[in-house]
Amino acid sequence: MEQAVSKRTAHGAKPTLAELSGVRPADGADDMERPKRDRPRLAFRPFHALVAILALSCALCASLTMLVQQAMHYGAMQRSQTAQSQEQSKQQQSQQTGQEAPQQAPQQTQTTQEPQEQPAEPTQPQSNQIDINTAGLEELQTLKGVGPVTAQRILDYRARIGRFDSIDQLLEVKGIGAKTLAKFREQACVR
C-alpha cells in the first residue's frame, strides 16, 4: 500500500482516500464470503412456549387451591363463631329467665353449681354421640367413613391444636371432606 502511494506521489498524482486510510480492495471480499447471521442469538421456540404455559398453569392451580382452602377454613371459622355466639346468647337468656329471683345469691355457689350442671345437659340428649375431643382411636373408627388412618389423623390434629371447637373443624383434617363429615356428623359432638 505504501508502495502504491509512493509511486503516485513520485509521478505527481494525488493519493486516493482508500490508499490513505489503509483500506485494501480485498478487505471487502472477506465480508461477502462470511455468512450473515440469519437468526437471533436467543430463539424462543414453540417448545419453550409450551414449557412456559405449563409452568404458569401449575402456578395458577396452586394459587387457586390455596384460595379454596382458605375459603373453607374461613367458612368453618365463621360457622364456629356463629355457633358459639348462639350458645352464649342461649346461656344468657336461660340465666336471665331462670336466675332472676336469686340475684342476691353468692357467686361462689353459682360457679360451683354451673360446671356440674353443664356436662349433665349435653350428655342426656347426646348419649349415643362420640365426643371428638376425648375419643380414642377405636371410638373414632366407629364413625361412618372413618378408618384407622383417618382416626389417627384426627388424633394427631387434635394433639396439635389442643381441642376442637366445633365439628366443622374436622374439615381441616386430611382425608375428611364435606361428604365424609356429613356421613358421621350426627354421630359426633364437641363437648
GROMACS .gro file of C-alpha atoms in nm:
model
  191
    1MET     CA    1   0.000   0.000   0.000
    2GLU     CA    2   0.274   0.236   0.090
    3GLN     CA    3   0.443   0.145  -0.233
    4ALA     CA    4   0.135   0.246  -0.433
    5VAL     CA    5   0.122   0.579  -0.251
    6SER     CA    6   0.491   0.642  -0.307
    7LYS     CA    7   0.461   0.560  -0.681
    8ARG     CA    8   0.174   0.801  -0.727
    9THR     CA    9   0.342   1.077  -0.535
   10ALA     CA   10   0.654   1.019  -0.742
   11HIS     CA   11   0.454   1.070  -1.064
   12GLY     CA   12   0.286   1.375  -0.917
   13ALA     CA   13  -0.062   1.219  -0.870
   14LYS     CA   14  -0.255   1.266  -0.554
   15PRO     CA   15  -0.322   0.956  -0.341
   16THR     CA   16  -0.681   0.835  -0.307
   17LEU     CA   17  -0.870   0.827   0.017
   18ALA     CA   18  -0.868   0.445   0.023
   19GLU     CA   19  -0.492   0.446  -0.009
   20LEU     CA   20  -0.453   0.698   0.273
   21SER     CA   21  -0.688   0.513   0.509
   22GLY     CA   22  -0.519   0.178   0.455
   23VAL     CA   23  -0.820   0.002   0.306
   24ARG     CA   24  -0.738  -0.264   0.051
   25PRO     CA   25  -0.973  -0.389  -0.219
   26ALA     CA   26  -0.953  -0.742  -0.080
   27ASP     CA   27  -1.084  -0.629   0.259
   28GLY     CA   28  -1.443  -0.610   0.137
   29ALA     CA   29  -1.430  -0.957  -0.021
   30ASP     CA   30  -1.396  -1.122   0.322
   31ASP     CA   31  -1.723  -0.965   0.437
   32MET     CA   32  -1.906  -1.101   0.135
   33GLU     CA   33  -1.788  -1.457   0.195
   34ARG     CA   34  -1.874  -1.464   0.568
   35PRO     CA   35  -2.225  -1.596   0.637
   36LYS     CA   36  -2.455  -1.337   0.781
   37ARG     CA   37  -2.644  -1.410   1.097
   38ASP     CA   38  -2.993  -1.509   0.990
   39ARG     CA   39  -3.139  -1.594   1.329
   40PRO     CA   40  -3.127  -1.415   1.664
   41ARG     CA   41  -2.897  -1.527   1.943
   42LEU     CA   42  -3.191  -1.617   2.167
   43ALA     CA   43  -3.454  -1.825   1.990
   44PHE     CA   44  -3.793  -1.872   2.160
   45ARG     CA   45  -3.931  -2.186   2.002
   46PRO     CA   46  -4.277  -2.347   2.041
   47PHE     CA   47  -4.132  -2.596   2.289
   48HIS     CA   48  -4.020  -2.308   2.512
   49ALA     CA   49  -4.364  -2.150   2.487
   50LEU     CA   50  -4.523  -2.480   2.592
   51VAL     CA   51  -4.293  -2.509   2.894
   52ALA     CA   52  -4.375  -2.150   2.996
   53ILE     CA   53  -4.750  -2.213   2.962
   54LEU     CA   54  -4.726  -2.532   3.172
   55ALA     CA   55  -4.528  -2.356   3.444
   56LEU     CA   56  -4.779  -2.071   3.459
   57SER     CA   57  -5.070  -2.318   3.466
   58CYS     CA   58  -4.915  -2.504   3.760
   59ALA     CA   59  -4.865  -2.178   3.948
   60LEU     CA   60  -5.226  -2.079   3.879
   61CYS     CA   61  -5.360  -2.416   4.001
   62ALA     CA   62  -5.153  -2.396   4.319
   63SER     CA   63  -5.277  -2.047   4.397
   64LEU     CA   64  -5.640  -2.142   4.329
   65THR     CA   65  -5.606  -2.448   4.554
   66MET     CA   66  -5.472  -2.235   4.837
   67LEU     CA   67  -5.753  -1.983   4.781
   68VAL     CA   68  -6.019  -2.255   4.805
   69GLN     CA   69  -5.860  -2.397   5.122
   70GLN     CA   70  -5.853  -2.053   5.282
   71ALA     CA   71  -6.218  -2.001   5.190
   72MET     CA   72  -6.310  -2.335   5.351
   73HIS     CA   73  -6.115  -2.251   5.668
   74TYR     CA   74  -6.274  -1.908   5.680
   75GLY     CA   75  -6.622  -2.057   5.637
   76ALA     CA   76  -6.559  -2.312   5.911
   77MET     CA   77  -6.431  -2.039   6.139
   78GLN     CA   78  -6.738  -1.824   6.070
   79ARG     CA   79  -6.971  -2.117   6.141
   80SER     CA   80  -6.795  -2.197   6.467
   81GLN     CA   81  -6.807  -1.832   6.576
   82THR     CA   82  -7.176  -1.815   6.487
   83ALA     CA   83  -7.244  -2.134   6.684
   84GLN     CA   84  -7.050  -2.000   6.982
   85SER     CA   85  -7.236  -1.671   6.977
   86GLN     CA   86  -7.570  -1.855   6.956
   87GLU     CA   87  -7.472  -2.075   7.251
   88GLN     CA   88  -7.370  -1.769   7.451
   89SER     CA   89  -7.697  -1.592   7.376
   90LYS     CA   90  -7.891  -1.904   7.478
   91GLN     CA   91  -7.695  -1.923   7.803
   92GLN     CA   92  -7.759  -1.555   7.873
   93GLN     CA   93  -8.130  -1.598   7.806
   94SER     CA   94  -8.150  -1.902   8.030
   95GLN     CA   95  -7.962  -1.718   8.304
   96GLN     CA   96  -8.192  -1.417   8.277
   97THR     CA   97  -8.513  -1.621   8.287
   98GLY     CA   98  -8.410  -1.890   8.535
   99GLN     CA   99  -8.197  -1.689   8.774
  100GLU     CA  100  -8.381  -1.360   8.812
  101ALA     CA  101  -8.515  -1.444   9.156
  102PRO     CA  102  -8.191  -1.543   9.334
  103GLN     CA  103  -7.990  -1.237   9.224
  104GLN     CA  104  -7.859  -1.186   9.576
  105ALA     CA  105  -7.718  -1.542   9.599
  106PRO     CA  106  -7.341  -1.565   9.645
  107GLN     CA  107  -7.143  -1.602   9.325
  108GLN     CA  108  -6.922  -1.880   9.460
  109THR     CA  109  -7.210  -2.123   9.491
  110GLN     CA  110  -7.328  -2.040   9.139
  111THR     CA  111  -6.985  -2.107   8.991
  112THR     CA  112  -6.954  -2.440   9.169
  113GLN     CA  113  -7.302  -2.547   9.055
  114GLU     CA  114  -7.267  -2.437   8.693
  115PRO     CA  115  -6.985  -2.676   8.596
  116GLN     CA  116  -7.180  -2.964   8.745
  117GLU     CA  117  -7.496  -2.875   8.552
  118GLN     CA  118  -7.338  -2.808   8.212
  119PRO     CA  119  -7.188  -3.154   8.147
  120ALA     CA  120  -7.513  -3.319   8.257
  121GLU     CA  121  -7.723  -3.133   7.996
  122PRO     CA  122  -7.527  -3.225   7.681
  123THR     CA  123  -7.479  -3.588   7.781
  124GLN     CA  124  -7.851  -3.666   7.820
  125PRO     CA  125  -7.973  -3.584   7.467
  126GLN     CA  126  -7.644  -3.685   7.305
  127SER     CA  127  -7.564  -4.006   7.491
  128ASN     CA  128  -7.501  -4.205   7.171
  129GLN     CA  129  -7.267  -3.940   7.022
  130ILE     CA  130  -6.888  -3.958   7.042
  131ASP     CA  131  -6.701  -3.656   7.177
  132ILE     CA  132  -6.417  -3.597   6.932
  133ASN     CA  133  -6.217  -3.414   7.199
  134THR     CA  134  -6.198  -3.718   7.429
  135ALA     CA  135  -6.248  -4.014   7.193
  136GLY     CA  136  -5.968  -4.262   7.142
  137LEU     CA  137  -5.856  -4.435   6.825
  138GLU     CA  138  -6.108  -4.721   6.850
  139GLU     CA  139  -6.401  -4.490   6.925
  140LEU     CA  140  -6.320  -4.268   6.626
  141GLN     CA  141  -6.313  -4.572   6.399
  142THR     CA  142  -6.677  -4.642   6.484
  143LEU     CA  143  -6.778  -4.326   6.298
  144LYS     CA  144  -6.911  -4.385   5.944
  145GLY     CA  145  -6.641  -4.336   5.682
  146VAL     CA  146  -6.354  -4.314   5.935
  147GLY     CA  147  -6.090  -4.584   5.918
  148PRO     CA  148  -5.775  -4.634   6.124
  149VAL     CA  149  -5.567  -4.391   5.916
  150THR     CA  150  -5.823  -4.111   5.933
  151ALA     CA  151  -5.881  -4.174   6.303
  152GLN     CA  152  -5.507  -4.139   6.366
  153ARG     CA  153  -5.503  -3.816   6.164
  154ILE     CA  154  -5.785  -3.681   6.382
  155LEU     CA  155  -5.588  -3.767   6.695
  156ASP     CA  156  -5.271  -3.608   6.555
  157TYR     CA  157  -5.458  -3.292   6.456
  158ARG     CA  158  -5.626  -3.276   6.798
  159ALA     CA  159  -5.287  -3.309   6.968
  160ARG     CA  160  -5.156  -3.023   6.755
  161ILE     CA  161  -5.444  -2.776   6.813
  162GLY     CA  162  -5.537  -2.880   7.167
  163ARG     CA  163  -5.907  -2.938   7.122
  164PHE     CA  164  -6.182  -2.899   6.865
  165ASP     CA  165  -6.417  -2.604   6.899
  166SER     CA  166  -6.672  -2.741   6.653
  167ILE     CA  167  -6.740  -3.046   6.439
  168ASP     CA  168  -6.667  -2.837   6.128
  169GLN     CA  169  -6.300  -2.816   6.229
  170LEU     CA  170  -6.269  -3.178   6.117
  171LEU     CA  171  -6.268  -3.043   5.760
  172GLU     CA  172  -5.911  -2.929   5.830
  173VAL     CA  173  -5.801  -3.290   5.886
  174LYS     CA  174  -5.653  -3.451   5.576
  175GLY     CA  175  -5.885  -3.717   5.436
  176ILE     CA  176  -6.207  -3.565   5.572
  177GLY     CA  177  -6.415  -3.372   5.324
  178ALA     CA  178  -6.766  -3.236   5.335
  179LYS     CA  179  -6.919  -3.567   5.224
  180THR     CA  180  -6.731  -3.772   5.484
  181LEU     CA  181  -6.821  -3.523   5.756
  182ALA     CA  182  -7.188  -3.538   5.653
  183LYS     CA  183  -7.182  -3.918   5.699
  184PHE     CA  184  -7.091  -3.904   6.067
  185ARG     CA  185  -7.198  -3.551   6.174
  186GLU     CA  186  -7.491  -3.694   6.375
  187GLN     CA  187  -7.263  -3.948   6.548
  188ALA     CA  188  -7.004  -3.695   6.672
  189CYS     CA  189  -7.016  -3.394   6.900
  190VAL     CA  190  -6.789  -3.143   7.073
  191ARG     CA  191  -6.827  -3.100   7.447
   0.00000   0.00000   0.00000
